[in-house]
Coordinates of C-alpha atoms in Angstrom, one line a residue:
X12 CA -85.9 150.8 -55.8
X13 CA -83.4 149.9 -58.9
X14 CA -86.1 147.5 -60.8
X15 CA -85.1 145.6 -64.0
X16 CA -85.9 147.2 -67.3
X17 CA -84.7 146.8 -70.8
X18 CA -84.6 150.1 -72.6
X19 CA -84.4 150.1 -76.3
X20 CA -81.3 152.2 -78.3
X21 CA -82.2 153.1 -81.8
X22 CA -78.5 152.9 -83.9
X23 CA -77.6 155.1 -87.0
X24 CA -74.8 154.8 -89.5
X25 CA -71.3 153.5 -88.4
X26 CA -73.4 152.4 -85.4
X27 CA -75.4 150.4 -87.7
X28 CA -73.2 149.2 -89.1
X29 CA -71.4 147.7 -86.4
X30 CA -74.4 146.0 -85.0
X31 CA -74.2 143.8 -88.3
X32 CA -77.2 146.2 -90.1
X33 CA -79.6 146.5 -87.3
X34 CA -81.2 149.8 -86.0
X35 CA -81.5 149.2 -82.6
X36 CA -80.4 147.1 -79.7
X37 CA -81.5 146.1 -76.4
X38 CA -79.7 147.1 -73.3
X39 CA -80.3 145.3 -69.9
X40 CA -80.7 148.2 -66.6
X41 CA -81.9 149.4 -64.1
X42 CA -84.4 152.9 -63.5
X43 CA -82.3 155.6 -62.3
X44 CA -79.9 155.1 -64.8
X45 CA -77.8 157.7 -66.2
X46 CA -76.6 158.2 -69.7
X47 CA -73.1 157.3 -69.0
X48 CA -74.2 153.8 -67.3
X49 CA -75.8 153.2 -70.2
X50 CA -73.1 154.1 -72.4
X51 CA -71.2 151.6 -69.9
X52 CA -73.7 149.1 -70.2
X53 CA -74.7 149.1 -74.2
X54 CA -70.5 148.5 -74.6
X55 CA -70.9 145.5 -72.4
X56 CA -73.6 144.1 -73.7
X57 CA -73.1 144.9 -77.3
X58 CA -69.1 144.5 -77.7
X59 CA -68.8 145.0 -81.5
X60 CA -70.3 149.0 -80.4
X61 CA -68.0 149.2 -77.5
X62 CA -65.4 151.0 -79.4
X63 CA -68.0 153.3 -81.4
X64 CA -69.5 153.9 -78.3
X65 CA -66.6 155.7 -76.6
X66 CA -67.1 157.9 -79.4
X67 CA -70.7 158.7 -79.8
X68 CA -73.2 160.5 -78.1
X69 CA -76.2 159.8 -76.5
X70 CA -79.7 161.2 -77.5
X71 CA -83.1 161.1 -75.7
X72 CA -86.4 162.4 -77.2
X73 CA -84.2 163.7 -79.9
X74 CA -82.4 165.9 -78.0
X75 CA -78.3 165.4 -76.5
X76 CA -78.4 164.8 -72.9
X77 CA -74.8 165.1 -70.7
X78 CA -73.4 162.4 -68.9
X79 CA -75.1 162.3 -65.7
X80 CA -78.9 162.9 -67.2
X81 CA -80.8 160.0 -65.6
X82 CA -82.7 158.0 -68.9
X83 CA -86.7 158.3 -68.2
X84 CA -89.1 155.2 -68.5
X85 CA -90.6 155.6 -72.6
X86 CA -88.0 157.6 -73.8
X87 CA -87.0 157.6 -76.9
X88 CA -83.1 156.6 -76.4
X89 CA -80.7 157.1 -80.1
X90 CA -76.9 156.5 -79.9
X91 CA -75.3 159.0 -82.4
X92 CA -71.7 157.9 -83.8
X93 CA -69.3 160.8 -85.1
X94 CA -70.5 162.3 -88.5
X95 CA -68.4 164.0 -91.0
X96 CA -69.6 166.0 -94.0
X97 CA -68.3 169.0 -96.3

């Protein structure tokens, strides 16, 4: 059953920055959710992250996770904007 849950997304940088200095968000879902629905859902919710978002990428437990990995209840959820460094 697709239960309501709010999963928190921990921001860094640009993404930060965008989110008028805060370092996370909340995000309304549902379990069984996949990284891209969140993606999805964290540009719908959030607009002023929905362009970063299409850039980013999405990390749980510290770790990237592709597309279709389902999110797990307590994880620890980051969204990483593009970095550039020399």
């Amino acid at each position: 059953m697709n239960e309501p849950r709010t999963i928190e997304v921990l921001l860094f940088a640009g993404a930060s920055e965008a989110a008028d200095g805060a370092d996370r968000v909340i995000v309304r879902s549902h379990d069984h959710i996949t990284a891209s629905e969140l993606m999805k859902q964290l540009a719908d919710q959030h607009a002023a992250l929905a362009p970063l978002a299409r850039r980013s990428r999405l990390a749980i437990d510290q770790r990237y996770v592709s597309a279709d990995h389902v999110i797990p209840s307590g994880a620890e959820v980051a969204l990483i904007p593009p970095v550039s460094g020399g």
